[in-house]
Tab-separated table of C-alpha atoms and ligand atoms in Angstrom:
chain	number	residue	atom	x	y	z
M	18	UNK	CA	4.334	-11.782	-28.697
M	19	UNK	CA	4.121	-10.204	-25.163
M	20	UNK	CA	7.202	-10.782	-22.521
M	21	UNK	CA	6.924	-12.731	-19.886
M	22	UNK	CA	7.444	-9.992	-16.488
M	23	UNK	CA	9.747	-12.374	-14.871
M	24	UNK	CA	10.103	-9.923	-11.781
M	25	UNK	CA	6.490	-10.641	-10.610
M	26	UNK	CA	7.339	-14.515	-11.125
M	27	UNK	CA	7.447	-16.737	-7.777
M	28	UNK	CA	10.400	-18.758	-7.884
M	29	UNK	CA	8.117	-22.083	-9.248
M	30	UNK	CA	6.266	-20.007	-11.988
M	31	UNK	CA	10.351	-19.038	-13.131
M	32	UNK	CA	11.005	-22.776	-12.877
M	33	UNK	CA	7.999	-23.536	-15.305
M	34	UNK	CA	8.920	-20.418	-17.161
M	35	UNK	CA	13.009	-21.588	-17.979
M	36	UNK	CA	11.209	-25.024	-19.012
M	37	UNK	CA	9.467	-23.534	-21.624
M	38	UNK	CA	12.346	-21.585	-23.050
M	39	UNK	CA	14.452	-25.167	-22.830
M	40	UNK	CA	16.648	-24.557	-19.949
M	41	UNK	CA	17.223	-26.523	-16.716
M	42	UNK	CA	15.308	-25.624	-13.793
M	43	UNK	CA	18.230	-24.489	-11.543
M	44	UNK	CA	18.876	-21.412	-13.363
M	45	UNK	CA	15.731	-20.063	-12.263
M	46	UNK	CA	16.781	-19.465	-8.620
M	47	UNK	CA	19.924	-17.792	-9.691
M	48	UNK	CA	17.446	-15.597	-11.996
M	49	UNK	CA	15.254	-15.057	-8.738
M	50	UNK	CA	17.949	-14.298	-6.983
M	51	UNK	CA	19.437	-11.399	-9.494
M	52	UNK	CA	16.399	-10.112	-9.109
M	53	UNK	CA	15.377	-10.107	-5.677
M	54	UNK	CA	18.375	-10.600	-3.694
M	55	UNK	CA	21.399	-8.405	-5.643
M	56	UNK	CA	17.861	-6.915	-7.475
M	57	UNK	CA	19.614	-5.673	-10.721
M	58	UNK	CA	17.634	-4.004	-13.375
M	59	UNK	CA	18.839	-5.767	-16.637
M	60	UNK	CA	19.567	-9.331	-17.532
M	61	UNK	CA	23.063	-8.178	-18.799
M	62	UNK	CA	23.875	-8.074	-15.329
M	63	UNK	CA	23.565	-11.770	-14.364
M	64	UNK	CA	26.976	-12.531	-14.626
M	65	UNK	CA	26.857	-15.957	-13.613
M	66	UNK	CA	24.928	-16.958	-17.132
M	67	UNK	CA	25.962	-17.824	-20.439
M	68	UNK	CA	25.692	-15.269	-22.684
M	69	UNK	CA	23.286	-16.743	-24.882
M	70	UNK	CA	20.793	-17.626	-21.907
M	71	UNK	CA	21.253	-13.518	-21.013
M	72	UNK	CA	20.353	-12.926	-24.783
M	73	UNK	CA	17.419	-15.721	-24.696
M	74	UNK	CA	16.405	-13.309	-21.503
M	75	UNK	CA	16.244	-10.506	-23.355
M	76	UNK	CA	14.064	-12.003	-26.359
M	77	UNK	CA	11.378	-13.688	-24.586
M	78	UNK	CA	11.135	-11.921	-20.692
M	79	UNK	CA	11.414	-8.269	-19.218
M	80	UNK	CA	12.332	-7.065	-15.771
M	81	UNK	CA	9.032	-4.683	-14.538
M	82	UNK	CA	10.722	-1.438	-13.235
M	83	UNK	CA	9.983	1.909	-11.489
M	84	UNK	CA	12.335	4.644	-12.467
M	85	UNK	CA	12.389	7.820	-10.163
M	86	UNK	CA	11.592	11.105	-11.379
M	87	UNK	CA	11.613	13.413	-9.413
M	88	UNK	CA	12.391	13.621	-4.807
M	89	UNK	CA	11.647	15.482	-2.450
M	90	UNK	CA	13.070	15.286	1.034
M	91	UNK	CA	11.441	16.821	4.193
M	92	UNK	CA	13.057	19.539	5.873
M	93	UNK	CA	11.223	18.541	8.911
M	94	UNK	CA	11.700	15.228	9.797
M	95	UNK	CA	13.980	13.741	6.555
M	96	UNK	CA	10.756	12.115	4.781
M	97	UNK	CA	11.424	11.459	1.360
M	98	UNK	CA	8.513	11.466	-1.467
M	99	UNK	CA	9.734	9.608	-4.716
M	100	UNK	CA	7.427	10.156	-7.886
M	101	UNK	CA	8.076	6.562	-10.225
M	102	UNK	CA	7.778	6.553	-13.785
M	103	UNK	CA	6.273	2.652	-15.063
M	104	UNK	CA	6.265	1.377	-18.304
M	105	UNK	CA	3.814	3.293	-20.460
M	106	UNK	CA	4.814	6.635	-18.495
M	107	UNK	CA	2.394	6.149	-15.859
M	108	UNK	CA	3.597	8.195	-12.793
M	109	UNK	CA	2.860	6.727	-8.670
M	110	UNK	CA	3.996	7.728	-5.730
M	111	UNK	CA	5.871	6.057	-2.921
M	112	UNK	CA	7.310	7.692	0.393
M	113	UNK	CA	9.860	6.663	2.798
M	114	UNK	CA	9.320	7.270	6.497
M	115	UNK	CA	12.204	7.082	8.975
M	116	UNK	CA	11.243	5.876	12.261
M	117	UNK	CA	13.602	4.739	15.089
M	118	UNK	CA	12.586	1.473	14.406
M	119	UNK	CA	13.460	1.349	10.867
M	120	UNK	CA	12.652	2.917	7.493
M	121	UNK	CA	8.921	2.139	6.274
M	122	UNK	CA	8.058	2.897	2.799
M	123	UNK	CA	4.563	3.520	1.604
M	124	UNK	CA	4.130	1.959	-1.959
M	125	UNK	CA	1.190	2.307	-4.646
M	126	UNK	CA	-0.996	-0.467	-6.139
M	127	UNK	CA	-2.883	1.071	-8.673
M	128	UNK	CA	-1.972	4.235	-10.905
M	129	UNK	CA	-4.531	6.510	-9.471
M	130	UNK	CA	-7.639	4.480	-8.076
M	131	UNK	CA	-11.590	4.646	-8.143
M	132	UNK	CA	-12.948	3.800	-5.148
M	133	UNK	CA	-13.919	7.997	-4.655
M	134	UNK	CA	-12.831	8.698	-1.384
M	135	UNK	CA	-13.684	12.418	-0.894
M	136	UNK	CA	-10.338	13.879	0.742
M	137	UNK	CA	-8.047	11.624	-1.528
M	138	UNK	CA	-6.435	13.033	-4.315
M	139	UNK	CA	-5.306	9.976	-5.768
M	140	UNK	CA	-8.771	9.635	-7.046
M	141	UNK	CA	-9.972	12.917	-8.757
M	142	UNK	CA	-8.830	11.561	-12.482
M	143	UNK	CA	-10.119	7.092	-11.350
M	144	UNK	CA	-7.920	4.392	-11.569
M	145	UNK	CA	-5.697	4.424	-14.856
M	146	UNK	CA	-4.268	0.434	-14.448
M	147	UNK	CA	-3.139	-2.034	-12.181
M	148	UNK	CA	0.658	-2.191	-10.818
M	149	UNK	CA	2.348	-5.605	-11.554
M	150	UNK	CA	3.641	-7.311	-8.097
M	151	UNK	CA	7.184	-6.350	-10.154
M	152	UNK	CA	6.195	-2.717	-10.285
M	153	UNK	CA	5.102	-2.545	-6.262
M	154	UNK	CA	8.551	-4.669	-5.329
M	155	UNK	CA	10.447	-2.082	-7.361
M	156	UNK	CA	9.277	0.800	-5.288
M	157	UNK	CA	10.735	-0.726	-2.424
M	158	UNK	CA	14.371	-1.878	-3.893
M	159	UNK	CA	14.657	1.851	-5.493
M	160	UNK	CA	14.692	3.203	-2.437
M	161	UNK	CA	16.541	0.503	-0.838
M	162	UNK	CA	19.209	1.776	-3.517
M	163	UNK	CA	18.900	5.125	-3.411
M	164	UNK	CA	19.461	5.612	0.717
M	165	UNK	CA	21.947	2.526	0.880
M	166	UNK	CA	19.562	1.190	3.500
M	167	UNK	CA	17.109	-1.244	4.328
M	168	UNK	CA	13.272	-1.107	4.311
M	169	UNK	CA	12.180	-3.124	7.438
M	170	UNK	CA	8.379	-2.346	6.802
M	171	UNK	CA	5.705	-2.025	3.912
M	172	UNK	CA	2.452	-0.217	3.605
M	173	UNK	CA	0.399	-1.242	1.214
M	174	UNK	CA	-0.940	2.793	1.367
M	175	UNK	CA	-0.379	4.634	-1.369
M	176	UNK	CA	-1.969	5.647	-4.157
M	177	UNK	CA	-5.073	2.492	-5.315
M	178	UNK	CA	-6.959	0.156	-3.435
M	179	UNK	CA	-5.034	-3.160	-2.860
M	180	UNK	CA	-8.243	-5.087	-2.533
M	181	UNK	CA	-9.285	-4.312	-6.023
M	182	UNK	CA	-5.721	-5.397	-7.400
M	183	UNK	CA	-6.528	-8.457	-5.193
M	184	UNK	CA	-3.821	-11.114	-7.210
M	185	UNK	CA	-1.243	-8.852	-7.598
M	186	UNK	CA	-1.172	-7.606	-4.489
M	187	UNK	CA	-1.252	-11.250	-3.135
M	188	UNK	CA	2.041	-12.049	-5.386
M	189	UNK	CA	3.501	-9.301	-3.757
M	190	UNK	CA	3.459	-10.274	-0.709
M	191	UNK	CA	4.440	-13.452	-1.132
M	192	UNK	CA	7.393	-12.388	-3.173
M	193	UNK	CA	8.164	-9.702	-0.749
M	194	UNK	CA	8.375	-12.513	1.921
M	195	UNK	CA	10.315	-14.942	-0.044
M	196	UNK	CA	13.385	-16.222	1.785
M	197	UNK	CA	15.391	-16.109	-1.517
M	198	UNK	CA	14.582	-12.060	-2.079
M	199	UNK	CA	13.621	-9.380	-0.052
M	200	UNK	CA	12.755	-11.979	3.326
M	201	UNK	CA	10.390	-9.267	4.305
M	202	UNK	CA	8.317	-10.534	7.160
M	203	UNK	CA	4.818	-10.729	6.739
M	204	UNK	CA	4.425	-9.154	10.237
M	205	UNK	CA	6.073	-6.149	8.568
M	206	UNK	CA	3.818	-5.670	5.649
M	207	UNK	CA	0.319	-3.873	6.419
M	208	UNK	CA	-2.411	-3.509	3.826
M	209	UNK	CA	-5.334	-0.961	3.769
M	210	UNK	CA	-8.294	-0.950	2.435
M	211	UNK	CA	-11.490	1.194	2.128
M	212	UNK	CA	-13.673	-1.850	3.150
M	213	UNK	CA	-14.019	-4.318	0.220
M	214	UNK	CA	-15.914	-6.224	2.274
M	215	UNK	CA	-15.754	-9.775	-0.100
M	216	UNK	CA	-12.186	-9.386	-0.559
M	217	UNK	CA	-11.549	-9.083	2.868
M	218	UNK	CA	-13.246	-12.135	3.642
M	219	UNK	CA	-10.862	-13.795	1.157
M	220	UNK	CA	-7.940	-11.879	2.362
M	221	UNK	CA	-8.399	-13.548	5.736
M	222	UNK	CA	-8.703	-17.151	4.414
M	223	UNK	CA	-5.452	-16.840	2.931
M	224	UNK	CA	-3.590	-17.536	6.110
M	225	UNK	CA	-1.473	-14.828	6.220
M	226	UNK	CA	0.010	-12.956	9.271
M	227	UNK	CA	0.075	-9.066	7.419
M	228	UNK	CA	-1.604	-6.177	9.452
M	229	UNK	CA	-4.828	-5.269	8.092
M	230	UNK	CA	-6.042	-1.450	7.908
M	231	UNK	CA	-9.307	-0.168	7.280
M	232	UNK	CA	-10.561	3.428	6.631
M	233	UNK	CA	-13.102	3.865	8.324
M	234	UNK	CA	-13.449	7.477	9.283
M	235	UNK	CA	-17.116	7.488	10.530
M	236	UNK	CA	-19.344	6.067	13.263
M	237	UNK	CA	-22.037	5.524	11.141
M	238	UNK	CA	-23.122	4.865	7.447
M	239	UNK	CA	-24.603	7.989	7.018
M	240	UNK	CA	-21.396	9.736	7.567
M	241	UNK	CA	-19.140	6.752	5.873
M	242	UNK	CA	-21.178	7.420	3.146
M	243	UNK	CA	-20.369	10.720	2.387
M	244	UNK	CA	-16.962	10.525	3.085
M	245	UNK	CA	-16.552	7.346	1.436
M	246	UNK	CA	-18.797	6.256	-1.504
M	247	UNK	CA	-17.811	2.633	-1.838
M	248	UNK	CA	-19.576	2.395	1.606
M	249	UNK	CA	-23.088	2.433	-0.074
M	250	UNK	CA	-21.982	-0.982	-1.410
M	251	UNK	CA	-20.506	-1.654	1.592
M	252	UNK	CA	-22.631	-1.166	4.546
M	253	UNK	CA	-21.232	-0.741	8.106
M	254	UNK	CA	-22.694	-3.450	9.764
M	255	UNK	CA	-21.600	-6.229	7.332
M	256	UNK	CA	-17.867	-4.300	7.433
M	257	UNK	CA	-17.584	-4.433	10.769
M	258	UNK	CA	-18.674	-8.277	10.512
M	259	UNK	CA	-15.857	-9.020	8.204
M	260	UNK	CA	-13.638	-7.016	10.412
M	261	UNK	CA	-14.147	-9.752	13.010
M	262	UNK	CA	-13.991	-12.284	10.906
M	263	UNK	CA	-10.778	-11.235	9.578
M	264	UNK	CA	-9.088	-10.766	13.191
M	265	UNK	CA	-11.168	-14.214	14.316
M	266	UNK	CA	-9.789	-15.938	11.610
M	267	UNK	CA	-6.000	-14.674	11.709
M	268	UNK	CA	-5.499	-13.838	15.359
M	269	UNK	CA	-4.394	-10.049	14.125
M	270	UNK	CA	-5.292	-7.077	15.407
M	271	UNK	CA	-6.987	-4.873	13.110
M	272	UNK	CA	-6.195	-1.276	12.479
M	273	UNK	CA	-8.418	1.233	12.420
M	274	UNK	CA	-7.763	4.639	10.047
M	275	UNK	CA	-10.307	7.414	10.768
M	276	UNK	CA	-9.344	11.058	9.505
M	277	UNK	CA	-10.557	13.503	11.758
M	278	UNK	CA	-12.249	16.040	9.395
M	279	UNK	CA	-13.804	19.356	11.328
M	280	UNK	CA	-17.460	19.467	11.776
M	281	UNK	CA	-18.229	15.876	9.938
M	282	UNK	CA	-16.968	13.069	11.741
M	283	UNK	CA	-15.092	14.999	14.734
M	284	UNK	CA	-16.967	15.327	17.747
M	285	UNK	CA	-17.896	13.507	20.941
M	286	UNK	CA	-21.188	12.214	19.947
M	287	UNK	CA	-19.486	10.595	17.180
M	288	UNK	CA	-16.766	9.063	19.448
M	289	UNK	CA	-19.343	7.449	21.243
M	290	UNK	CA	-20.911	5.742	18.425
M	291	UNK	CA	-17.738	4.458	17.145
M	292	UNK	CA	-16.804	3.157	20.773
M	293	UNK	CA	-20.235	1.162	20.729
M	294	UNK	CA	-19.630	-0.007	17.577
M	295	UNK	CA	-16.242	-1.501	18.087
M	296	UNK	CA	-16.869	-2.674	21.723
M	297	UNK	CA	-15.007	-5.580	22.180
M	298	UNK	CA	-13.275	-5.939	19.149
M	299	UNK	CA	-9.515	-6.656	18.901
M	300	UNK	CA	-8.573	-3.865	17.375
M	301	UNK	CA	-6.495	0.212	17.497
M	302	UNK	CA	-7.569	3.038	16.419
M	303	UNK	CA	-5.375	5.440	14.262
M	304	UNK	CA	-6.353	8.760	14.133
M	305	UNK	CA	-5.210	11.204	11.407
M	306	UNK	CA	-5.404	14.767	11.170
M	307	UNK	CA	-6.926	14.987	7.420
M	308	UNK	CA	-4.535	16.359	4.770
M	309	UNK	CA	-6.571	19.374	3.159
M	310	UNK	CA	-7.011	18.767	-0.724
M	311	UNK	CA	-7.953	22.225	-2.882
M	312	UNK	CA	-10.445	20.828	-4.860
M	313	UNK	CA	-12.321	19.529	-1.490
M	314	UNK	CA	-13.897	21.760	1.174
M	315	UNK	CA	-12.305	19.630	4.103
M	316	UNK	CA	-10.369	21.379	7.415
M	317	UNK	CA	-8.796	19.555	9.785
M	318	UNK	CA	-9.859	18.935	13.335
M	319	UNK	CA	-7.871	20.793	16.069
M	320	UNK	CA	-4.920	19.287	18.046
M	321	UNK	CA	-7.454	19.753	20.470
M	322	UNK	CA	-10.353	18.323	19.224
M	323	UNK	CA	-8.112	15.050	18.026
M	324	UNK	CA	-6.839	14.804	21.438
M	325	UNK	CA	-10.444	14.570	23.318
M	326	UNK	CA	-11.815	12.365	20.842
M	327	UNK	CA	-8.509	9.759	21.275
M	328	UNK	CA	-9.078	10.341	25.091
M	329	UNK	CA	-12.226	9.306	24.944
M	330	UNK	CA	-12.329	6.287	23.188
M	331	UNK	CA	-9.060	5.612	25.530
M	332	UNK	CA	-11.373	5.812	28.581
M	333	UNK	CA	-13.835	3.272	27.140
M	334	UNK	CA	-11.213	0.541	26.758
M	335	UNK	CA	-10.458	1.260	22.727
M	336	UNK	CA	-6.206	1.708	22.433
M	337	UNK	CA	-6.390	5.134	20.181
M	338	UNK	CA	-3.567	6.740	19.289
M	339	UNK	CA	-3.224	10.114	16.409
M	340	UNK	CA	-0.689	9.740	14.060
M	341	UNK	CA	2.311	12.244	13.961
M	342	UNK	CA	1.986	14.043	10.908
M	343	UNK	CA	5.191	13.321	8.564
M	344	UNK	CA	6.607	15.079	5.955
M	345	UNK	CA	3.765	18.196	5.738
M	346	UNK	CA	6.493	20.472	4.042
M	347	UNK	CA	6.966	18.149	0.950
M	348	UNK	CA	3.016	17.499	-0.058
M	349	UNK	CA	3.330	13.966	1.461
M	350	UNK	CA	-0.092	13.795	1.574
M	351	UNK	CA	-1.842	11.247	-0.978
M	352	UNK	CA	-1.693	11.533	-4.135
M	353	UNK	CA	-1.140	15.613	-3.978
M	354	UNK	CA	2.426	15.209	-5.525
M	355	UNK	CA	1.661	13.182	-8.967
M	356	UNK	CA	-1.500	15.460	-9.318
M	357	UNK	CA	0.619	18.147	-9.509
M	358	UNK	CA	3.521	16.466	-11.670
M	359	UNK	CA	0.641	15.783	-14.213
M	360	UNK	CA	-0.395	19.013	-14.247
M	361	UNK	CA	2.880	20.143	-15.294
M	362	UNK	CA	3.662	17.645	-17.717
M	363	UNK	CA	0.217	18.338	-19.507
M	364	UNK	CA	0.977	21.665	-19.712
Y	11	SF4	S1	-7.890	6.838	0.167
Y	11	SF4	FE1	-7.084	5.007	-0.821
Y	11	SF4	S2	-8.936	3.899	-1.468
Y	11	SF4	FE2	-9.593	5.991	-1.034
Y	11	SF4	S3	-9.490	7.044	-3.026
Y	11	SF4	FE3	-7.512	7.376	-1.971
Y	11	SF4	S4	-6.173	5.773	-2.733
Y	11	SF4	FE4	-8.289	5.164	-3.194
């Protein structure tokens, strides 16, 4: 018989859960708590019950877990790039990015992912499996353990698409926000997504107060779609629809990503476009120098080139701003750092 994963529980599935193993209901907040709150990693470490209930534990549940493998800390600007080994030996990566407002981490939802994105390494060998909700919390209390400090914000950013992990990824959240564990604010957790256009449609009827952030990276579908392949299911017109919908229905701004890639998607012409198409949306635009992958032919726009582009969709009334590039010196870059790892291991 499987275990239960007790760590991806909410605190009324634990409740049902110590039912069924014929204990009283009470001891599953002090279980929740163990493992969100003082977030230990065994059930030998809940002092505060019986022995037997500890050995009960053992026999019928099992704590999900992300173990780190190897680190790497930027010289530049104290980044830090943590490659997890999951059950099964599956290997994700998860980054932590100081700001002066806090420490954000960027977790993984998927071990690799196959939505095809074309300057994504994450994606060259598709999507190997789903991460629990356990599995993405533990990213975030590893690191909480290994600096000693907080993590006041979450992207949802790394390595999968959240959309297609869609129930997890809502358990998650609503574990990471849980009063009795990690009390992360939803306002602090922001999700991105390639533009699962149903999803997102669901996503917003879930009355929840997260940032949402799309990839767009084009003006148009002709572009999206090389870029992006999940765009020929997923048209620009209808995106953009649900991309109103979604900040109609929540009152949240949207995000937009768009990876300034030289000679595709970089010049003034296609600023334009992608002004008219977002006119009065509420929405900001984040531009990103791309992060060059070998096995793609992709160079990055110049500082110079970014900086027109953001100025011009400034001047027609759309906030832009280019995101400062962190860690460069430690392969922060998606998915580059467990490609690698892999390729070591195999060999
Ligand atoms: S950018 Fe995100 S959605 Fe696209 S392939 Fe990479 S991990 Fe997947």
């Amino acid at each position: 018989m499987s275990k239960a994963d007790l760590k991806s529980m909410s605190l009324e599935e634990l409740q049902i859960f110590m039912g069924e193993i014929g204990e009283a209901k009470f001891r599953a907040k002090q279980v929740f708590e163990w493992l969100h709150k003082k977030q230990v990693s065994s059930f030998d470490e809940m002092t505060n019950l019986s022995k037997s209930l500890r050995e009960k534990l053992n026999e019928t549940g099992k704590i999900s877990f992300a173990h780190a493998v190897e680190k790497y800390v930027s010289k530049q600007d104290n980044t830090t790039k943590y490659l997890f080994a999951l059950e099964n030996d599956n290997i994700i990566e998860s980054v932590l990015m100081r700001y002066s407002y806090g420490n954000a981490v960027c977790i993984s939802t998927q071990v690799g992912c196959r939505m095809g994105c074309t300057f994504c390494a994450s994606t060259l060998d598709g999507v190997e499996r789903n991460l629990t909700a356990g599995e993405m919390l533990s990213q975030i209390y590893e690191i909480q353990k290994d600096t000693g400090e907080r993590v006041s914000s979450v992207v949802l950013m790394g390595s999968g698409e959240p959309l297609d992990n869609y129930d997890n990824v809502l358990k998650f959240i609503r574990l990471a926000n849980d009063k009795n564990g990690l009390n992360l604010g939803q306002r602090h957790i922001t999700l991105s997504t390639c533009g699962l256009i149903e999803k997102m449609y669901l996503l917003a009827d879930e009355s929840l107060q997260i940032t949402l952030a799309v990839s767009l990276h084009a003006p148009n579908d002709e572009i999206r779609n090389r870029i992006m392949p999940i765009s020929k299911k997923n048209d620009y017109e209808r995106l953009i629809e649900a991309c109103k919908y979604y900040s109609d229905t929540t009152k949240r701004r949207i995000t937009f990503e768009y990876a300034m890639i030289s000679g595709v998607n970089d010049s003034i012409d296609c600023a334009r476009e992608l002004s008219e198409r977002l006119r009065n949306m509420l929405c900001h635009i984040n531009l990103i120098p791309v992060n060059d992958v070998k096995e793609r032919n992709y160079k990055k726009s110049s500082s110079e080139t970014v900086e027109s582009f953001a100025e011009f969709l400034n001047s027609r009334g759309i906030e832009t701003t280019v995101r400062r590039k962190l860690g460069s010196d430690i392969n922060a870059a998606c998915g580059q750092l467990r490609k690698g790892y892999l390729e070591k291991r195999q060999k």
